[in-house]
PDB file of C-alpha atoms in Angstrom:
ATOM      1  CA  UNK A 253     -28.398  -3.281  -4.120  1.00 51.00           C
ATOM      2  CA  UNK A 254     -27.630  -3.209  -7.871  1.00 56.00           C
ATOM      3  CA  UNK A 255     -24.525  -5.416  -7.760  1.00 73.00           C
ATOM      4  CA  UNK A 256     -24.443  -8.927  -9.215  1.00 88.00           C
ATOM      5  CA  UNK A 257     -25.764 -11.300  -6.570  1.00 92.00           C
ATOM      6  CA  UNK A 258     -24.426 -14.608  -5.228  1.00 94.00           C
ATOM      7  CA  UNK A 259     -27.468 -15.202  -3.007  1.00 96.00           C
ATOM      8  CA  UNK A 260     -30.878 -13.651  -3.566  1.00 96.00           C
ATOM      9  CA  UNK A 261     -33.669 -14.164  -1.031  1.00 97.00           C
ATOM     10  CA  UNK A 262     -37.143 -12.986  -2.106  1.00 97.00           C
ATOM     11  CA  UNK A 263     -40.246 -12.994   0.108  1.00 97.00           C
ATOM     12  CA  UNK A 264     -38.959 -16.008   2.031  1.00 97.00           C
ATOM     13  CA  UNK A 265     -41.629 -17.424   4.327  1.00 97.00           C
ATOM     14  CA  UNK A 266     -41.492 -20.186   6.937  1.00 97.00           C
ATOM     15  CA  UNK A 267     -44.021 -20.753   9.709  1.00 96.00           C
ATOM     16  CA  UNK A 268     -43.406 -22.667  12.944  1.00 95.00           C
ATOM     17  CA  UNK A 269     -45.463 -22.857  16.128  1.00 93.00           C
ATOM     18  CA  UNK A 270     -44.680 -19.583  17.852  1.00 92.00           C
ATOM     19  CA  UNK A 271     -42.421 -18.118  15.146  1.00 95.00           C
ATOM     20  CA  UNK A 272     -42.768 -16.940  11.546  1.00 95.00           C
ATOM     21  CA  UNK A 273     -40.054 -15.958   9.127  1.00 96.00           C
ATOM     22  CA  UNK A 274     -42.144 -13.270   7.529  1.00 94.00           C
ATOM     23  CA  UNK A 275     -41.559 -12.776   3.774  1.00 95.00           C
ATOM     24  CA  UNK A 276     -37.960 -11.603   4.106  1.00 96.00           C
ATOM     25  CA  UNK A 277     -35.850 -10.360   1.189  1.00 97.00           C
ATOM     26  CA  UNK A 278     -32.149  -9.501   0.913  1.00 97.00           C
ATOM     27  CA  UNK A 279     -29.108 -10.114  -1.282  1.00 96.00           C
ATOM     28  CA  UNK A 280     -25.476 -11.163  -0.908  1.00 97.00           C
ATOM     29  CA  UNK A 281     -23.603  -9.368  -3.732  1.00 96.00           C
ATOM     30  CA  UNK A 282     -20.596 -11.007  -5.367  1.00 95.00           C
ATOM     31  CA  UNK A 283     -17.268  -9.913  -3.948  1.00 95.00           C
ATOM     32  CA  UNK A 284     -18.867  -8.683  -0.727  1.00 96.00           C
ATOM     33  CA  UNK A 285     -19.241  -9.696   2.923  1.00 97.00           C
ATOM     34  CA  UNK A 286     -22.781  -9.374   4.279  1.00 97.00           C
ATOM     35  CA  UNK A 287     -23.187  -9.268   8.055  1.00 97.00           C
ATOM     36  CA  UNK A 288     -26.447 -10.906   9.123  1.00 97.00           C
ATOM     37  CA  UNK A 289     -27.343  -9.680  12.612  1.00 96.00           C
ATOM     38  CA  UNK A 290     -30.170  -9.899  15.118  1.00 93.00           C
ATOM     39  CA  UNK A 291     -30.965 -11.190  18.584  1.00 92.00           C
ATOM     40  CA  UNK A 292     -31.266 -14.877  19.508  1.00 89.00           C
ATOM     41  CA  UNK A 293     -34.426 -16.270  17.945  1.00 91.00           C
ATOM     42  CA  UNK A 294     -34.678 -13.507  15.345  1.00 93.00           C
ATOM     43  CA  UNK A 295     -34.540 -15.959  12.436  1.00 94.00           C
ATOM     44  CA  UNK A 296     -30.865 -15.945  11.362  1.00 95.00           C
ATOM     45  CA  UNK A 297     -30.203 -19.676  11.673  1.00 93.00           C
ATOM     46  CA  UNK A 298     -33.609 -20.524  10.177  1.00 95.00           C
ATOM     47  CA  UNK A 299     -32.779 -18.367   7.148  1.00 97.00           C
ATOM     48  CA  UNK A 300     -29.400 -20.037   6.720  1.00 95.00           C
ATOM     49  CA  UNK A 301     -30.948 -23.512   6.949  1.00 94.00           C
ATOM     50  CA  UNK A 302     -33.460 -22.533   4.268  1.00 95.00           C
ATOM     51  CA  UNK A 303     -30.671 -21.213   2.021  1.00 95.00           C
ATOM     52  CA  UNK A 304     -28.826 -24.514   2.506  1.00 92.00           C
ATOM     53  CA  UNK A 305     -32.041 -26.456   1.769  1.00 91.00           C
ATOM     54  CA  UNK A 306     -31.911 -28.078   5.215  1.00 92.00           C
ATOM     55  CA  UNK A 307     -35.467 -26.820   5.784  1.00 94.00           C
ATOM     56  CA  UNK A 308     -38.284 -26.611   3.271  1.00 94.00           C
ATOM     57  CA  UNK A 309     -39.678 -23.130   2.804  1.00 94.00           C
ATOM     58  CA  UNK A 310     -43.406 -22.404   2.900  1.00 95.00           C
ATOM     59  CA  UNK A 311     -43.107 -19.610   0.387  1.00 95.00           C
ATOM     60  CA  UNK A 312     -40.753 -17.288  -1.435  1.00 95.00           C
ATOM     61  CA  UNK A 313     -37.665 -17.818  -3.557  1.00 95.00           C
ATOM     62  CA  UNK A 314     -33.956 -18.458  -2.966  1.00 95.00           C
ATOM     63  CA  UNK A 315     -31.450 -18.148  -5.805  1.00 93.00           C
ATOM     64  CA  UNK A 316     -27.817 -19.267  -5.578  1.00 93.00           C
ATOM     65  CA  UNK A 317     -25.557 -17.907  -8.340  1.00 91.00           C
ATOM     66  CA  UNK A 318     -28.623 -17.213 -10.461  1.00 86.00           C
ATOM     67  CA  UNK A 319     -30.390 -20.572 -10.079  1.00 84.00           C
ATOM     68  CA  UNK A 320     -32.834 -22.051  -7.536  1.00 80.00           C
ATOM     69  CA  UNK A 321     -31.197 -23.485  -4.424  1.00 81.00           C
ATOM     70  CA  UNK A 322     -31.072 -27.157  -3.566  1.00 71.00           C
ATOM     71  CA  UNK A 323     -29.076 -28.911  -6.289  1.00 69.00           C
ATOM     72  CA  UNK A 324     -25.988 -30.992  -5.480  1.00 66.00           C
ATOM     73  CA  UNK A 325     -23.922 -28.811  -7.812  1.00 72.00           C
ATOM     74  CA  UNK A 326     -24.960 -25.686  -5.930  1.00 75.00           C
ATOM     75  CA  UNK A 327     -24.069 -27.249  -2.599  1.00 79.00           C
ATOM     76  CA  UNK A 328     -20.521 -27.700  -3.862  1.00 85.00           C
ATOM     77  CA  UNK A 329     -20.333 -23.951  -4.515  1.00 91.00           C
ATOM     78  CA  UNK A 330     -20.934 -23.210  -0.814  1.00 94.00           C
ATOM     79  CA  UNK A 331     -18.589 -23.603   2.137  1.00 94.00           C
ATOM     80  CA  UNK A 332     -20.495 -23.743   5.427  1.00 93.00           C
ATOM     81  CA  UNK A 333     -19.271 -23.255   9.012  1.00 93.00           C
ATOM     82  CA  UNK A 334     -21.508 -23.471  12.072  1.00 89.00           C
ATOM     83  CA  UNK A 335     -20.824 -22.358  15.641  1.00 84.00           C
ATOM     84  CA  UNK A 336     -19.517 -25.782  16.689  1.00 84.00           C
ATOM     85  CA  UNK A 337     -17.112 -28.191  15.031  1.00 86.00           C
ATOM     86  CA  UNK A 338     -19.173 -30.982  13.434  1.00 88.00           C
ATOM     87  CA  UNK A 339     -16.306 -33.461  12.995  1.00 93.00           C
ATOM     88  CA  UNK A 340     -16.176 -36.558  15.223  1.00 94.00           C
ATOM     89  CA  UNK A 341     -13.696 -36.041  18.092  1.00 94.00           C
ATOM     90  CA  UNK A 342     -11.851 -39.335  17.466  1.00 96.00           C
ATOM     91  CA  UNK A 343     -10.830 -38.170  13.964  1.00 96.00           C
ATOM     92  CA  UNK A 344      -7.763 -36.101  13.195  1.00 97.00           C
ATOM     93  CA  UNK A 345      -7.366 -33.403  10.541  1.00 96.00           C
ATOM     94  CA  UNK A 346      -5.911 -35.829   8.010  1.00 96.00           C
ATOM     95  CA  UNK A 347      -8.903 -38.155   8.495  1.00 97.00           C
ATOM     96  CA  UNK A 348     -11.286 -35.271   7.935  1.00 96.00           C
ATOM     97  CA  UNK A 349      -9.448 -34.304   4.754  1.00 96.00           C
ATOM     98  CA  UNK A 350      -9.716 -37.845   3.400  1.00 96.00           C
ATOM     99  CA  UNK A 351     -13.450 -37.973   4.096  1.00 95.00           C
ATOM    100  CA  UNK A 352     -14.134 -34.584   2.513  1.00 95.00           C
ATOM    101  CA  UNK A 353     -11.944 -35.280  -0.503  1.00 94.00           C
ATOM    102  CA  UNK A 354     -14.368 -38.088  -1.359  1.00 92.00           C
ATOM    103  CA  UNK A 355     -17.364 -35.769  -0.917  1.00 90.00           C
ATOM    104  CA  UNK A 356     -16.283 -32.807  -3.047  1.00 91.00           C
ATOM    105  CA  UNK A 357     -15.131 -33.048  -6.653  1.00 91.00           C
ATOM    106  CA  UNK A 358     -13.339 -29.724  -6.245  1.00 93.00           C
ATOM    107  CA  UNK A 359     -11.377 -30.744  -3.107  1.00 95.00           C
ATOM    108  CA  UNK A 360      -7.827 -29.333  -3.241  1.00 96.00           C
ATOM    109  CA  UNK A 361      -5.270 -31.197  -1.107  1.00 96.00           C
ATOM    110  CA  UNK A 362      -2.601 -28.544  -1.729  1.00 96.00           C
ATOM    111  CA  UNK A 363      -4.918 -25.828  -0.465  1.00 95.00           C
ATOM    112  CA  UNK A 364      -5.881 -27.954   2.558  1.00 96.00           C
ATOM    113  CA  UNK A 365      -2.203 -28.495   3.402  1.00 96.00           C
ATOM    114  CA  UNK A 366      -1.410 -24.785   3.013  1.00 95.00           C
ATOM    115  CA  UNK A 367      -4.200 -23.832   5.409  1.00 94.00           C
ATOM    116  CA  UNK A 368      -3.220 -26.448   8.021  1.00 95.00           C
ATOM    117  CA  UNK A 369       0.311 -25.028   8.006  1.00 95.00           C
ATOM    118  CA  UNK A 370      -0.880 -21.442   8.124  1.00 91.00           C
ATOM    119  CA  UNK A 371      -3.267 -22.139  11.018  1.00 90.00           C
ATOM    120  CA  UNK A 372      -0.781 -24.475  12.764  1.00 92.00           C
ATOM    121  CA  UNK A 373      -3.315 -27.326  12.759  1.00 95.00           C
ATOM    122  CA  UNK A 374      -1.666 -30.699  13.589  1.00 96.00           C
ATOM    123  CA  UNK A 375      -2.603 -33.387  11.077  1.00 95.00           C
ATOM    124  CA  UNK A 376      -2.429 -36.414  13.366  1.00 95.00           C
ATOM    125  CA  UNK A 377      -3.745 -35.084  16.684  1.00 96.00           C
ATOM    126  CA  UNK A 378      -7.309 -36.183  17.637  1.00 96.00           C
ATOM    127  CA  UNK A 379      -9.866 -33.387  17.347  1.00 96.00           C
ATOM    128  CA  UNK A 380     -10.912 -34.183  20.942  1.00 95.00           C
ATOM    129  CA  UNK A 381      -7.623 -32.588  22.024  1.00 96.00           C
ATOM    130  CA  UNK A 382      -8.135 -29.399  19.987  1.00 94.00           C
ATOM    131  CA  UNK A 383      -8.951 -26.062  21.619  1.00 91.00           C
ATOM    132  CA  UNK A 384     -12.165 -24.302  20.528  1.00 88.00           C
ATOM    133  CA  UNK A 385     -10.106 -21.981  18.340  1.00 88.00           C
ATOM    134  CA  UNK A 386      -8.324 -24.875  16.632  1.00 91.00           C
ATOM    135  CA  UNK A 387     -11.634 -26.660  16.012  1.00 92.00           C
ATOM    136  CA  UNK A 388     -13.097 -23.549  14.428  1.00 90.00           C
ATOM    137  CA  UNK A 389     -10.016 -22.966  12.266  1.00 91.00           C
ATOM    138  CA  UNK A 390     -10.193 -26.594  11.108  1.00 94.00           C
ATOM    139  CA  UNK A 391     -13.875 -26.132  10.209  1.00 94.00           C
ATOM    140  CA  UNK A 392     -13.103 -22.981   8.225  1.00 92.00           C
ATOM    141  CA  UNK A 393     -10.095 -24.379   6.374  1.00 94.00           C
ATOM    142  CA  UNK A 394     -12.124 -27.455   5.426  1.00 95.00           C
ATOM    143  CA  UNK A 395     -14.911 -25.211   4.135  1.00 95.00           C
ATOM    144  CA  UNK A 396     -12.371 -23.339   2.002  1.00 95.00           C
ATOM    145  CA  UNK A 397     -10.441 -26.363   0.735  1.00 96.00           C
ATOM    146  CA  UNK A 398     -13.091 -27.434  -1.764  1.00 95.00           C
ATOM    147  CA  UNK A 399     -12.830 -23.958  -3.330  1.00 94.00           C
ATOM    148  CA  UNK A 400     -16.395 -22.684  -2.825  1.00 95.00           C
ATOM    149  CA  UNK A 401     -17.678 -19.463  -4.360  1.00 95.00           C
ATOM    150  CA  UNK A 402     -19.803 -18.624  -1.318  1.00 96.00           C
ATOM    151  CA  UNK A 403     -18.888 -18.922   2.354  1.00 96.00           C
ATOM    152  CA  UNK A 404     -21.767 -19.116   4.849  1.00 96.00           C
ATOM    153  CA  UNK A 405     -20.957 -18.733   8.538  1.00 94.00           C
ATOM    154  CA  UNK A 406     -23.336 -19.105  11.459  1.00 92.00           C
ATOM    155  CA  UNK A 407     -21.681 -17.756  14.651  1.00 87.00           C
ATOM    156  CA  UNK A 408     -18.271 -19.007  13.473  1.00 85.00           C
ATOM    157  CA  UNK A 409     -16.259 -16.496  15.565  1.00 83.00           C
ATOM    158  CA  UNK A 410     -18.346 -16.598  18.760  1.00 78.00           C
ATOM    159  CA  UNK A 411     -16.335 -17.506  21.856  1.00 77.00           C
ATOM    160  CA  UNK A 412     -12.937 -17.198  20.186  1.00 83.00           C
ATOM    161  CA  UNK A 413     -10.119 -15.065  21.565  1.00 84.00           C
ATOM    162  CA  UNK A 414      -9.308 -11.813  19.704  1.00 88.00           C
ATOM    163  CA  UNK A 415      -6.130 -13.190  18.088  1.00 88.00           C
ATOM    164  CA  UNK A 416      -7.917 -16.174  16.534  1.00 85.00           C
ATOM    165  CA  UNK A 417     -10.878 -14.010  15.492  1.00 87.00           C
ATOM    166  CA  UNK A 418      -8.578 -11.584  13.685  1.00 90.00           C
ATOM    167  CA  UNK A 419      -6.863 -14.478  11.876  1.00 87.00           C
ATOM    168  CA  UNK A 420     -10.228 -15.738  10.696  1.00 88.00           C
ATOM    169  CA  UNK A 421     -11.502 -12.293   9.673  1.00 92.00           C
ATOM    170  CA  UNK A 422      -8.349 -11.810   7.573  1.00 92.00           C
ATOM    171  CA  UNK A 423      -9.172 -15.060   5.763  1.00 91.00           C
ATOM    172  CA  UNK A 424     -12.674 -13.771   4.976  1.00 93.00           C
ATOM    173  CA  UNK A 425     -11.236 -10.553   3.533  1.00 94.00           C
ATOM    174  CA  UNK A 426      -8.763 -12.514   1.408  1.00 94.00           C
ATOM    175  CA  UNK A 427     -11.546 -14.802   0.209  1.00 94.00           C
ATOM    176  CA  UNK A 428     -13.486 -11.968  -1.472  1.00 95.00           C
ATOM    177  CA  UNK A 429     -10.515 -10.201  -3.076  1.00 93.00           C
ATOM    178  CA  UNK A 430     -11.231 -11.624  -6.549  1.00 89.00           C
ATOM    179  CA  UNK A 431     -14.678  -9.960  -6.385  1.00 87.00           C
ATOM    180  CA  UNK A 432     -16.347 -13.237  -7.373  1.00 90.00           C
ATOM    181  CA  UNK A 433     -16.484 -14.878  -3.949  1.00 95.00           C
ATOM    182  CA  UNK A 434     -18.994 -13.817  -1.280  1.00 97.00           C
ATOM    183  CA  UNK A 435     -19.535 -14.259   2.459  1.00 97.00           C
ATOM    184  CA  UNK A 436     -22.785 -14.389   4.433  1.00 97.00           C
ATOM    185  CA  UNK A 437     -21.666 -13.902   8.021  1.00 95.00           C
ATOM    186  CA  UNK A 438     -24.201 -14.388  10.822  1.00 95.00           C
ATOM    187  CA  UNK A 439     -22.779 -13.441  14.210  1.00 90.00           C
ATOM    188  CA  UNK A 440     -23.370 -11.801  17.588  1.00 87.00           C
ATOM    189  CA  UNK A 441     -19.802 -10.418  17.465  1.00 87.00           C
ATOM    190  CA  UNK A 442     -20.790  -7.028  16.100  1.00 91.00           C
ATOM    191  CA  UNK A 443     -17.258  -5.560  16.212  1.00 90.00           C
ATOM    192  CA  UNK A 444     -16.368  -8.289  13.677  1.00 92.00           C
ATOM    193  CA  UNK A 445     -19.212  -7.092  11.451  1.00 93.00           C
ATOM    194  CA  UNK A 446     -18.045  -3.511  11.811  1.00 92.00           C
ATOM    195  CA  UNK A 447     -14.515  -4.544  10.837  1.00 93.00           C
ATOM    196  CA  UNK A 448     -15.138  -6.649   7.713  1.00 95.00           C
ATOM    197  CA  UNK A 449     -18.723  -6.374   6.424  1.00 96.00           C
ATOM    198  CA  UNK A 450     -19.652  -4.415   3.301  1.00 96.00           C
ATOM    199  CA  UNK A 451     -23.395  -4.683   3.969  1.00 97.00           C
ATOM    200  CA  UNK A 452     -25.422  -5.262   7.125  1.00 97.00           C
ATOM    201  CA  UNK A 453     -28.827  -6.979   7.226  1.00 97.00           C
ATOM    202  CA  UNK A 454     -30.747  -6.706  10.515  1.00 96.00           C
ATOM    203  CA  UNK A 455     -33.472  -9.251  11.224  1.00 96.00           C
ATOM    204  CA  UNK A 456     -35.805  -8.914  14.227  1.00 94.00           C
ATOM    205  CA  UNK A 457     -38.687 -11.242  15.113  1.00 94.00           C
ATOM    206  CA  UNK A 458     -38.640 -12.825  11.669  1.00 95.00           C
ATOM    207  CA  UNK A 459     -38.670  -9.560   9.712  1.00 96.00           C
ATOM    208  CA  UNK A 460     -35.895  -7.657   7.937  1.00 96.00           C
ATOM    209  CA  UNK A 461     -35.516  -4.266   9.612  1.00 94.00           C
ATOM    210  CA  UNK A 462     -32.902  -2.897   7.227  1.00 94.00           C
ATOM    211  CA  UNK A 463     -30.390  -3.880   4.544  1.00 96.00           C
ATOM    212  CA  UNK A 464     -27.729  -1.174   4.387  1.00 95.00           C
ATOM    213  CA  UNK A 465     -24.154  -0.547   3.350  1.00 96.00           C
ATOM    214  CA  UNK A 466     -22.078  -0.737   6.511  1.00 96.00           C
ATOM    215  CA  UNK A 467     -20.225   2.489   5.680  1.00 95.00           C
ATOM    216  CA  UNK A 468     -23.550   4.311   5.284  1.00 94.00           C
ATOM    217  CA  UNK A 469     -24.624   3.116   8.732  1.00 94.00           C
ATOM    218  CA  UNK A 470     -21.381   4.302  10.321  1.00 94.00           C
ATOM    219  CA  UNK A 471     -21.150   7.561   8.357  1.00 95.00           C
ATOM    220  CA  UNK A 472     -24.779   8.677   8.620  1.00 96.00           C
ATOM    221  CA  UNK A 473     -26.485   7.310  11.735  1.00 96.00           C
ATOM    222  CA  UNK A 474     -26.111   9.093  15.056  1.00 96.00           C
ATOM    223  CA  UNK A 475     -27.380   9.195  18.629  1.00 95.00           C
ATOM    224  CA  UNK A 476     -28.778  12.331  20.263  1.00 93.00           C
ATOM    225  CA  UNK A 477     -28.072  12.157  23.999  1.00 89.00           C
ATOM    226  CA  UNK A 478     -29.443  14.402  26.711  1.00 86.00           C
ATOM    227  CA  UNK A 479     -30.210  14.334  30.436  1.00 84.00           C
ATOM    228  CA  UNK A 480     -33.725  13.547  31.544  1.00 78.00           C
ATOM    229  CA  UNK A 481     -33.737  16.815  33.389  1.00 74.00           C
ATOM    230  CA  UNK A 482     -33.376  18.591  30.046  1.00 71.00           C
ATOM    231  CA  UNK A 483     -36.464  18.798  27.884  1.00 61.00           C
ATOM    232  CA  UNK A 484     -35.007  18.469  24.378  1.00 65.00           C
ATOM    233  CA  UNK A 485     -38.222  18.615  22.362  1.00 80.00           C
ATOM    234  CA  UNK A 486     -36.774  16.338  19.689  1.00 85.00           C
ATOM    235  CA  UNK A 487     -39.427  15.945  17.033  1.00 87.00           C
ATOM    236  CA  UNK A 488     -40.635  12.365  16.392  1.00 87.00           C
ATOM    237  CA  UNK A 489     -40.096  13.092  12.687  1.00 91.00           C
ATOM    238  CA  UNK A 490     -36.348  13.426  13.315  1.00 91.00           C
ATOM    239  CA  UNK A 491     -35.511  10.097  14.951  1.00 93.00           C
ATOM    240  CA  UNK A 492     -36.013   6.407  14.241  1.00 92.00           C
ATOM    241  CA  UNK A 493     -36.550   5.233  17.813  1.00 90.00           C
ATOM    242  CA  UNK A 494     -35.605   6.229  21.350  1.00 89.00           C
ATOM    243  CA  UNK A 495     -34.650   4.726  24.671  1.00 88.00           C
ATOM    244  CA  UNK A 496     -34.238   5.869  28.250  1.00 84.00           C
ATOM    245  CA  UNK A 497     -31.825   5.073  31.053  1.00 80.00           C
ATOM    246  CA  UNK A 498     -32.138   6.195  34.660  1.00 81.00           C
ATOM    247  CA  UNK A 499     -30.499   9.505  33.809  1.00 82.00           C
ATOM    248  CA  UNK A 500     -30.635  10.030  30.049  1.00 84.00           C
ATOM    249  CA  UNK A 501     -32.812  10.055  26.959  1.00 88.00           C
ATOM    250  CA  UNK A 502     -31.281   8.862  23.686  1.00 91.00           C
ATOM    251  CA  UNK A 503     -32.594   9.126  20.124  1.00 93.00           C
ATOM    252  CA  UNK A 504     -31.333   7.240  17.077  1.00 95.00           C
ATOM    253  CA  UNK A 505     -31.226   9.420  13.943  1.00 95.00           C
ATOM    254  CA  UNK A 506     -30.534   8.393  10.353  1.00 94.00           C
ATOM    255  CA  UNK A 507     -28.704  11.629   9.454  1.00 95.00           C
ATOM    256  CA  UNK A 508     -26.262  12.806  12.087  1.00 95.00           C
ATOM    257  CA  UNK A 509     -25.341  15.963  10.151  1.00 95.00           C
ATOM    258  CA  UNK A 510     -28.924  17.206   9.911  1.00 95.00           C
ATOM    259  CA  UNK A 511     -29.511  16.425  13.596  1.00 94.00           C
ATOM    260  CA  UNK A 512     -26.448  18.464  14.613  1.00 94.00           C
ATOM    261  CA  UNK A 513     -27.706  21.464  12.645  1.00 94.00           C
ATOM    262  CA  UNK A 514     -31.273  21.215  13.927  1.00 93.00           C
ATOM    263  CA  UNK A 515     -30.324  20.559  17.570  1.00 91.00           C
ATOM    264  CA  UNK A 516     -27.018  22.428  18.061  1.00 91.00           C
ATOM    265  CA  UNK A 517     -27.344  22.498  21.857  1.00 88.00           C
ATOM    266  CA  UNK A 518     -27.566  18.684  22.112  1.00 89.00           C
ATOM    267  CA  UNK A 519     -24.835  16.069  21.880  1.00 89.00           C
ATOM    268  CA  UNK A 520     -25.028  14.016  18.671  1.00 94.00           C
ATOM    269  CA  UNK A 521     -22.567  11.103  18.598  1.00 94.00           C
ATOM    270  CA  UNK A 522     -21.658   8.555  15.966  1.00 94.00           C
ATOM    271  CA  UNK A 523     -23.509   5.253  16.292  1.00 94.00           C
ATOM    272  CA  UNK A 524     -21.786   1.870  16.126  1.00 93.00           C
ATOM    273  CA  UNK A 525     -23.412  -1.101  14.389  1.00 93.00           C
ATOM    274  CA  UNK A 526     -24.069  -2.578  17.843  1.00 92.00           C
ATOM    275  CA  UNK A 527     -25.804   0.600  19.067  1.00 92.00           C
ATOM    276  CA  UNK A 528     -27.944   0.772  15.939  1.00 94.00           C
ATOM    277  CA  UNK A 529     -29.062  -2.838  16.368  1.00 93.00           C
ATOM    278  CA  UNK A 530     -29.849  -2.353  20.065  1.00 92.00           C
ATOM    279  CA  UNK A 531     -31.913   0.758  19.330  1.00 93.00           C
ATOM    280  CA  UNK A 532     -34.023  -1.056  16.759  1.00 91.00           C
ATOM    281  CA  UNK A 533     -34.460  -4.121  18.949  1.00 89.00           C
ATOM    282  CA  UNK A 534     -34.768  -2.586  22.422  1.00 85.00           C
ATOM    283  CA  UNK A 535     -35.495   1.055  21.746  1.00 74.00           C
ATOM    284  CA  UNK A 536     -38.869   2.406  22.732  1.00 60.00           C
ATOM    285  CA  UNK A 537     -41.578   3.672  20.442  1.00 51.00           C
ATOM    286  CA  UNK A 538     -41.677   7.288  19.394  1.00 52.00           C
TER     287      UNK A 538
END
């Protein structure tokens, strides 16, 4: 990526018993949404905690808006939403606003009020009586109400119904319209990534597998499919990885157009972001 970066991760290294985040590098360009994907335990949440300085790295570098991460000023530039609402259930939305207004110098009550109205969040109802969708919308509007430059989300749309998810995705798209704000969006909801992300970073077993423009993934990658009874003779040079079902063989290719020309008798389909991830994670060796 050659674009100006909001977050730059270089050779980031963290070792635990049984898991290593292995010298990973990627960027979150300004004005862009980066989808951060991978299976459970791949290293997504560990990476986010390191970016937020909630864990100490063993090696590598993290830059936020051009400077090293960890300062109080930098933390104010980031809005963070995790997969569960972190606010105490006895509080209401107005209570939460009061608490956060004392924590952030950039807190904007007008913006907070606008978002509560837009999301239909009651100000005086205890959070214990909120649905999961309402709790997540409250978390997101609070993250936005101190006017951050970067939004970091760790499974923020998981478990939400499609209507609420679409509302939230629209907010993310609005957030980056000035081309100065950025979103790092870690999720298992890969259709959400396919809908809003500009870039996709795949992490697997603590290593970055690829960092690609989402449109390039969708436009270029493909899947060759054939019956096991057919002997396709697909050259190992022409595919990234393969997998088998009871009846079929499938091959992931980086250039669908070339594959169609070279193997005209075989079916070559478009590949979704979800299919591409599953091939890299679960596909067999060549």
